[in-house]
């Protein structure tokens, strides 16, 4: 499944990315409908939690490996919903979740990767970024928050940063939640319809929506420049929430299976400990 | 239910606590067996998640309130299992979980509450401490890690600290997971029986077990001195995992219901936003 969603960008030998060619309502390789999708996703909970436990267990014996899920996408694309429904399948104690907002004054005084480094998963953990360092080449590009040459440099800095992470044992899984223009409108309207969803709505979301083409182009550049062998991007069609949840769960499962973490052997004398416990 | 498990300690007008009078295998006010317990606990997931969402939503409009669950108990009492099964019912993005280990050299250079303050939940969040500042009057007392007069002073410092938290909008729920001596032996033996549980076993756990009476006494002093109106202690019988999960879930539910968080009203013109969205 993951090969199907993987972006073959410039750095990985591919060419131009045209997001218009990706249907946000598609369900590639997925279950055929919502009921099946939910059932199959729920069935992934057990293998995911076991792989997570193995990963954590390995870290107690000095293993350095961990996984980092990076979630990007337009407003309402389902970043928060993915954390709730997919990361909710894991043991919360091994998850390190960070939602990146507009940088604070302190963060703005540091290089853009500073706050990201502080939020990285520790060995054995699963890290989740709801938005990430990619905002510094997305909103920063669309809103002109940095000179063009700085933006250009950042793609390379990001690739070097992620390569270093991979060399340090971090499996980086970058997911672009791809929703369509009409689906976003419906989701924003639904938030307005329900008083219990008003807190999720920000009139600023309408301004951002007005820059939709510029954002799509900024995402295309990201997918072209920063989908590397060390840290590929995956485009997940996200108009259907059940498909999105299934696809991200599957991506995590496939990466964890490939990592194949193992329970460490006992570093003590099991029989001697048993005898002491029986005696005491 | 919470009044039943609540400790009436010295600070709250009660007298001496004798843990021998609390049966670790009891199931006060709970479902009658495991199947029923699991079903009832699972049914709490939806109301818990909704209350959590309301709490978080309120914080987006400036609300300061949050909840802090403090978990303490002997090795194998189920602190980690409670996080997995009870906190797993919540949306992970609103949970801030910290497992406190032996203090690092940096932490030892600071007052004992320093590392705790850094781990507090932010407004709208649910914080979870797997062990806590209470270790500084538990293992510190049993192992003599601090002079007796320092230990004595800490009870008062803890009470003042927790009172200040309550005044700042933090609902503090302190749970002592109470397991029995024989149940601990069985759980430790089970970890030895299963190679996939060896990573959870530390021969040092046997040394700690050897100090069981001193630990029980240290817990009794904590329950007497630090169960306050601002931050009461609850003793949860923990020999039965299903009861423990149900009881902690119920405690959280009752506290969240009492907090009664509300979705904030829209801070913008809903109809104007709707019109803009329809037009664009």
XYZ file of C-alpha atoms in Angstrom:
560
model
C 0.000 0.000 0.000
C 2.683 2.456 0.942
C 4.349 2.286 -2.481
C 1.044 3.323 -4.000
C 0.777 6.517 -1.936
C 4.454 7.368 -1.950
C 5.558 10.497 -3.738
C 8.377 10.089 -6.224
C 9.624 13.636 -6.023
C 12.584 15.380 -7.539
C 15.029 14.297 -4.846
C 13.914 10.686 -5.342
C 14.301 10.900 -9.088
C 10.751 11.881 -10.011
C 9.495 14.918 -11.817
C 6.912 17.628 -11.265
C 4.017 16.981 -8.968
C 0.559 18.097 -10.060
C -1.876 17.769 -7.169
C -4.794 18.143 -9.567
C -3.926 14.633 -10.738
C -4.572 13.223 -7.254
C -8.268 12.723 -6.487
C -8.972 13.659 -2.847
C -11.976 11.325 -2.804
C -10.112 8.279 -4.120
C -9.676 5.164 -1.989
C -6.604 3.476 -3.481
C -5.976 -0.070 -2.216
C -8.469 0.570 0.575
C -11.609 -1.074 1.877
C -14.614 -0.355 -0.304
C -16.869 1.542 2.081
C -17.125 3.207 5.464
C -18.329 0.209 7.458
C -15.587 -2.013 6.072
C -13.011 0.744 6.514
C -13.840 1.270 10.145
C -13.798 -2.457 10.880
C -10.464 -3.005 9.174
C -8.944 0.008 10.956
C -10.200 -1.187 14.347
C -8.620 -4.570 13.658
C -5.252 -2.832 13.235
C -5.318 -1.629 16.850
C -3.908 -4.824 18.276
C -0.934 -5.300 15.911
C -0.130 -1.588 16.110
C -0.141 -1.601 19.907
C 2.026 -4.706 20.006
C 4.581 -3.273 17.604
C 4.620 -0.085 19.653
C 5.255 -2.080 22.823
C 8.133 -3.943 21.160
C 9.626 -0.664 19.991
C 9.413 0.757 23.490
C 10.731 -2.443 25.071
C 13.742 -2.378 22.738
C 14.545 1.154 23.916
C 14.783 -0.025 27.526
C 17.755 -2.135 26.427
C 19.431 0.772 24.652
C 17.643 0.694 21.280
C 17.607 4.116 19.629
C 14.813 3.612 17.120
C 11.554 5.553 17.053
C 8.964 6.669 14.555
C 7.904 10.186 13.645
C 4.590 10.811 11.906
C 4.390 14.242 10.276
C 0.865 15.383 9.415
C 0.314 18.256 7.020
C -2.745 19.417 5.155
C -5.113 22.322 4.615
C -7.484 23.429 7.386
C -10.140 20.759 8.047
C -8.086 18.121 6.208
C -8.245 15.979 9.333
C -4.910 16.334 11.120
C -6.620 16.472 14.504
C -9.050 13.706 13.575
C -6.150 11.484 12.535
C -4.473 11.985 15.899
C -7.727 11.190 17.686
C -8.658 8.100 15.682
C -5.319 6.667 14.576
C -2.969 7.628 17.380
C -5.839 6.725 19.717
C -5.149 3.104 18.728
C -1.755 3.242 20.461
C -0.758 3.250 24.109
C -0.784 6.973 24.920
C 2.205 6.708 27.241
C 4.541 6.024 24.322
C 3.242 8.833 22.113
C 4.739 12.316 22.004
C 2.304 14.630 20.248
C 3.049 18.209 19.290
C 0.692 20.617 17.534
C 2.743 23.403 16.001
C 1.069 26.790 15.982
C 2.318 30.149 14.779
C 5.843 30.496 16.239
C 6.142 32.258 19.594
C 8.455 35.271 19.937
C 11.038 32.967 21.539
C 10.754 30.455 18.709
C 11.139 33.192 16.126
C 14.496 34.121 17.628
C 15.850 30.656 16.809
C 16.435 28.804 13.525
C 13.183 27.290 12.257
C 14.193 23.729 13.149
C 14.879 24.610 16.803
C 11.376 24.027 18.107
C 11.071 20.891 16.024
C 14.215 19.351 17.505
C 12.838 19.872 21.005
C 9.656 17.967 20.106
C 11.293 14.875 18.567
C 10.291 11.457 19.898
C 12.733 9.870 22.313
C 14.005 6.339 21.606
C 11.119 3.857 21.722
C 8.461 6.518 21.250
C 6.081 7.377 18.469
C 6.211 11.078 17.751
C 3.382 12.909 16.046
C 3.637 16.357 14.515
C 0.312 18.081 13.797
C 1.844 20.602 11.392
C 5.622 20.803 11.454
C 8.765 22.439 10.092
C 7.025 22.277 6.703
C 4.944 25.291 7.703
C 8.183 27.226 7.219
C 8.047 26.476 3.492
C 4.237 26.479 3.221
C 2.553 29.396 4.978
C 5.928 31.117 4.941
C 5.961 30.839 1.144
C 2.305 31.699 0.573
C 2.376 34.662 2.941
C 5.872 35.792 2.001
C 7.100 35.544 5.591
C 10.682 34.976 4.462
C 12.720 36.095 1.431
C 12.592 33.704 -1.500
C 16.259 32.726 -1.172
C 15.732 31.780 2.477
C 12.762 29.626 1.490
C 14.830 27.970 -1.222
C 17.572 27.153 1.263
C 15.108 25.619 3.691
C 14.204 22.709 1.397
C 17.801 21.574 1.526
C 18.045 22.176 5.270
C 14.934 20.083 5.807
C 16.304 17.242 3.692
C 19.606 17.292 5.574
C 17.787 17.417 8.915
C 15.569 14.464 8.050
C 18.481 12.455 6.690
C 20.282 12.992 9.997
C 17.170 11.863 11.845
C 17.000 8.682 9.764
C 20.662 7.987 10.510
C 19.889 8.409 14.209
C 17.206 5.719 14.119
C 14.121 7.817 13.406
C 11.719 6.396 10.832
C 10.079 9.490 9.379
C 6.599 9.067 7.856
C 5.335 12.247 6.238
C 1.669 12.364 5.324
C -0.060 15.023 3.256
C -3.795 14.830 3.930
C -5.217 15.836 0.586
C -8.736 17.222 0.620
C -10.676 18.912 -2.120
C -11.890 22.479 -2.382
C -15.569 21.562 -2.136
C -15.013 19.157 0.755
C -13.261 21.906 2.701
C -16.190 24.233 2.117
C -18.602 21.606 3.439
C -16.497 20.950 6.507
C -16.192 24.628 7.327
C -19.946 25.082 6.858
C -20.604 22.126 9.127
C -18.525 23.803 11.831
C -20.697 26.881 11.481
C -23.894 24.825 11.651
C -23.015 23.283 15.008
C -22.545 25.511 18.080
C -20.420 22.741 19.638
C -17.988 23.131 16.715
C -17.741 26.923 16.710
C -14.630 26.781 18.867
C -12.871 24.990 16.004
C -13.726 27.752 13.566
C -11.577 30.777 12.949
C -12.640 33.427 10.428
C -8.968 33.471 9.472
C -9.586 30.044 7.920
C -11.591 31.811 5.218
C -8.612 34.051 4.366
C -6.390 30.989 4.127
C -8.958 29.296 1.909
C -8.770 32.308 -0.376
C -5.139 31.390 -1.029
C -5.957 27.814 -1.968
C -4.094 27.786 -5.327
C -0.964 29.237 -3.738
C -1.095 26.589 -1.001
C -1.563 23.781 -3.503
C 1.483 25.039 -5.360
C 3.480 25.326 -2.137
C 2.572 21.726 -1.328
C 3.596 20.621 -4.820
C 7.028 22.181 -4.324
C 7.358 20.445 -0.934
C 6.410 17.083 -2.404
C 8.858 17.564 -5.268
C 11.783 18.811 -3.245
C 11.458 16.968 0.051
C 10.263 13.470 -0.749
C 13.555 11.670 -0.240
C 14.577 8.054 0.200
C 15.391 8.826 3.835
C 12.015 10.464 4.465
C 9.410 10.062 1.717
C 6.111 11.887 1.505
C 2.822 10.042 1.200
C -0.267 11.653 -0.301
C -3.370 10.333 1.466
C -6.706 11.197 -0.162
C -8.605 12.656 2.756
C -12.106 13.523 1.610
C -13.335 10.323 3.255
C -12.429 10.229 6.899
C -12.680 6.464 7.176
C -10.250 6.023 4.296
C -7.858 8.568 5.745
C -7.847 6.761 9.105
C -7.343 3.395 7.472
C -4.576 4.635 5.166
C -2.558 6.334 7.918
C -2.981 3.299 10.177
C -1.752 1.029 7.369
C 1.209 3.305 6.655
C 2.207 3.175 10.315
C 1.733 -0.590 10.422
C 3.876 -1.148 7.347
C 6.672 1.040 8.679
C 6.587 -0.556 12.114
C 6.595 -4.023 10.586
C 9.616 -3.097 8.525
C 11.364 -1.795 11.651
C 10.579 -5.189 13.199
C 11.347 -4.229 16.811
C 12.112 -7.130 19.164
C 11.638 -7.635 22.869
C 15.094 -7.532 24.443
C 16.440 -10.621 26.201
C 16.491 -10.631 29.991
C 19.578 -8.906 31.381
C 19.310 -10.867 34.642
C 19.091 -14.443 35.934
C 15.424 -15.382 35.565
C 15.607 -18.525 37.706
C 17.440 -16.807 40.540
C 14.850 -14.033 40.583
C 12.037 -16.576 40.592
C 13.568 -18.384 43.562
C 13.942 -15.131 45.508
C 10.334 -14.209 44.853
C 9.054 -17.593 45.922
C 11.095 -17.435 49.117
C 10.204 -13.885 50.189
C -18.488 6.564 44.221
C -15.714 9.051 44.787
C -16.785 9.751 48.370
C -16.445 6.033 49.051
C -12.814 5.886 47.925
C -11.809 9.270 49.281
C -9.288 9.390 52.107
C -10.262 11.442 55.120
C -6.749 12.183 56.289
C -5.379 14.357 58.999
C -5.454 17.563 56.986
C -9.102 16.884 56.100
C -10.050 16.185 59.677
C -9.548 12.423 59.744
C -7.252 10.335 61.851
C -4.660 7.640 61.325
C -4.736 5.589 58.167
C -4.197 1.835 58.437
C -3.792 0.351 54.970
C -4.317 -3.129 56.394
C -7.956 -2.108 56.782
C -8.297 -1.584 53.007
C -8.767 -4.840 51.079
C -6.833 -4.643 47.779
C -9.199 -7.166 46.220
C -12.390 -5.314 47.154
C -14.693 -3.892 44.496
C -16.579 -1.134 46.324
C -19.547 0.303 44.410
C -18.245 -1.394 41.279
C -19.585 -3.806 38.709
C -19.716 -7.360 39.993
C -17.332 -9.120 37.638
C -14.765 -8.669 34.915
C -17.087 -8.878 31.939
C -19.460 -6.331 33.423
C -16.554 -4.141 34.535
C -15.024 -4.036 31.091
C -18.349 -3.281 29.439
C -19.182 -0.468 31.842
C -15.705 1.033 31.478
C -15.894 0.916 27.681
C -19.232 2.722 27.874
C -17.522 5.575 29.731
C -15.300 6.309 26.728
C -17.849 8.487 24.979
C -18.837 10.745 27.905
C -15.183 11.050 28.964
C -14.077 12.071 25.487
C -16.889 14.594 25.206
C -16.086 16.176 28.566
C -12.431 16.323 27.547
C -13.345 18.061 24.313
C -15.458 20.605 26.179
C -12.601 21.258 28.587
C -10.213 21.807 25.700
C -12.714 23.932 23.795
C -13.182 26.159 26.845
C -9.425 26.748 26.956
C -9.451 28.114 23.401
C -11.622 30.950 24.723
C -9.298 31.666 27.642
C -10.474 29.053 30.156
C -7.716 28.100 32.599
C -9.092 24.831 33.921
C -7.441 21.433 33.533
C -7.283 18.136 35.336
C -4.264 16.386 36.809
C -4.366 12.669 37.571
C -1.601 11.569 39.927
C -0.960 7.802 39.971
C 1.021 6.230 42.768
C 1.413 2.639 43.886
C 3.878 -0.161 44.457
C 5.631 -1.834 41.519
C 3.137 -3.811 39.383
C 0.182 -1.974 40.967
C -0.919 -0.985 37.482
C 0.139 2.619 36.950
C 1.178 1.883 33.374
C -1.872 -0.283 32.755
C -4.132 2.503 33.973
C -2.557 4.941 31.532
C -2.963 2.443 28.696
C -6.557 1.441 29.422
C -8.075 4.535 31.047
C -6.177 7.392 29.439
C -6.506 5.418 26.203
C -10.208 6.317 26.338
C -9.372 10.000 25.810
C -8.223 11.934 22.775
C -4.429 11.606 23.018
C -3.821 15.109 21.718
C -5.222 16.639 24.906
C -3.276 14.418 27.315
C 0.101 15.327 28.774
C 1.640 12.211 30.293
C 4.808 12.159 32.347
C 6.433 9.108 33.896
C 8.752 10.245 36.666
C 11.904 8.169 37.093
C 14.797 8.571 39.474
C 15.757 12.267 39.281
C 18.448 13.202 36.782
C 21.553 15.072 37.978
C 19.979 18.289 36.651
C 16.722 17.610 38.486
C 18.595 16.902 41.701
C 20.114 20.379 41.577
C 16.620 21.912 41.807
C 13.922 21.853 44.507
C 11.932 18.626 44.272
C 8.857 20.330 42.799
C 10.805 21.839 39.904
C 10.465 18.942 37.498
C 6.818 18.544 38.474
C 5.982 22.142 37.639
C 7.447 21.711 34.171
C 5.179 18.716 33.515
C 1.875 20.279 34.577
C -1.049 20.181 32.152
C -1.708 23.382 30.234
C -5.215 24.883 30.324
C -7.699 22.516 28.681
C -5.447 19.489 29.018
C -5.599 16.347 31.097
C -2.259 15.765 32.790
C -1.187 12.342 33.986
C 1.663 11.681 36.389
C 2.898 8.085 36.518
C 4.662 8.532 39.867
C 5.059 12.122 40.986
C 6.405 14.511 43.624
C 5.149 11.971 46.161
C 8.199 9.824 45.433
C 10.077 12.508 47.366
C 8.247 11.463 50.532
C 7.953 7.767 49.637
C 11.162 6.228 48.300
C 12.969 9.206 49.834
C 11.588 8.237 53.238
C 12.024 4.474 52.885
C 15.566 4.759 51.535
C 16.546 7.675 53.739
C 17.448 9.865 50.753
C 16.786 13.045 52.730
C 17.040 14.014 56.405
C 13.873 13.447 58.420
C 13.253 17.155 58.948
C 13.421 17.758 55.199
C 10.901 14.980 54.633
C 8.625 16.455 57.278
C 8.761 19.855 55.621
C 7.876 18.376 52.249
C 4.371 17.299 53.283
C 3.543 20.932 53.940
C 5.237 22.078 50.748
C 3.233 19.561 48.759
C -0.030 20.707 50.348
C 0.759 24.345 49.632
C 1.774 23.491 46.057
C -1.418 21.555 45.387
C -3.581 24.262 46.960
C -1.981 26.789 44.623
C -2.693 24.477 41.692
C -6.348 24.200 42.685
C -6.580 27.988 42.901
C -5.114 28.208 39.414
C -7.868 25.994 37.973
C -6.236 22.575 38.250
C -8.503 19.787 39.502
C -6.075 17.398 41.174
C -7.142 13.734 41.399
C -4.647 11.636 43.371
C -5.021 7.886 43.151
C -3.197 5.304 45.238
C -3.388 1.955 43.453
C -3.510 -0.432 46.365
C -2.366 -3.988 45.633
C -1.686 -6.805 48.042
C 1.567 -8.534 48.878
C 0.558 -11.845 47.287
C -0.832 -10.204 44.173
C 2.465 -8.397 43.650
C 4.337 -11.680 43.931
C 2.093 -13.234 41.299
C 2.500 -10.305 38.946
C 6.272 -10.302 39.279
C 6.366 -14.077 38.714
C 4.196 -13.674 35.634
C 6.704 -11.193 34.236
C 9.413 -13.797 34.732
C 7.319 -16.500 33.074
C 6.916 -14.554 29.850
C 9.971 -13.590 27.775
C 7.932 -10.754 26.236
C 7.565 -9.277 29.731
C 11.184 -9.579 30.834
C 11.866 -6.002 29.770
C 9.407 -4.856 32.425
C 11.257 -6.713 35.157
C 14.064 -5.252 37.172
C 15.774 -7.333 39.877
C 15.745 -4.107 41.876
C 11.974 -4.626 42.161
C 12.738 -7.515 44.533
C 14.772 -5.222 46.800
C 11.912 -2.740 46.844
C 9.493 -5.545 47.660
C 11.688 -6.416 50.623
C 10.829 -3.004 52.059
C 7.090 -3.533 51.717
C 6.181 -2.670 55.328
C 8.198 0.537 55.208
C 6.506 1.518 51.955
C 3.040 0.804 53.331
C 3.868 3.015 56.273
C 5.211 5.752 54.028
C 1.973 5.629 52.033
C -0.062 5.803 55.230
C 1.763 8.991 56.229
C 1.130 10.454 52.762
C -2.565 9.638 52.904
C -2.818 11.128 56.411
C -0.860 14.279 55.771
C -1.638 15.118 52.151
C -5.290 14.256 51.585
C -6.676 17.781 51.614
C -9.917 19.373 50.529
C -8.065 21.043 47.687
C -6.502 17.766 46.527
C -7.861 14.604 48.154
C -6.362 11.147 47.851
C -8.412 8.198 46.635
C -7.496 4.612 47.526
C -8.386 2.335 44.619
C -8.242 -1.407 45.352
C -6.074 -2.647 42.498
C -5.788 -6.410 42.735
C -8.421 -6.677 40.011
C -7.369 -4.820 36.897
C -10.896 -4.460 35.555
C -12.038 -2.864 38.809
C -9.042 -0.531 38.873
C -9.768 0.623 35.318
C -13.427 1.135 36.062
C -12.784 2.980 39.335
C -10.225 5.394 37.870
C -12.461 6.034 34.867
C -15.385 6.758 37.191
C -13.281 9.083 39.338
C -12.252 11.035 36.264
C -15.822 11.145 35.015
C -17.174 12.434 38.314
C -14.535 15.150 38.527
C -15.022 16.223 34.921
C -18.793 16.302 35.383
C -18.347 18.493 38.418
C -16.073 20.822 36.437
C -18.898 20.968 33.879
C -16.861 22.545 31.057
C -18.862 24.298 28.331
C -18.259 24.909 24.682
C -17.512 28.616 24.300
C -19.854 30.804 22.246
C -18.710 31.894 18.796
C -16.480 34.967 18.911
C -17.386 35.870 15.314
C -20.410 36.516 13.117
C -21.619 33.060 12.105
C -23.966 34.226 9.343
C -21.396 36.526 7.780
C -18.872 33.667 7.701
C -21.435 31.357 6.153
C -22.170 33.873 3.418
C -18.485 34.313 2.619
C -17.997 30.565 2.398
C -20.977 30.100 0.101
C -19.766 32.880 -2.157
C -16.104 31.830 -2.444
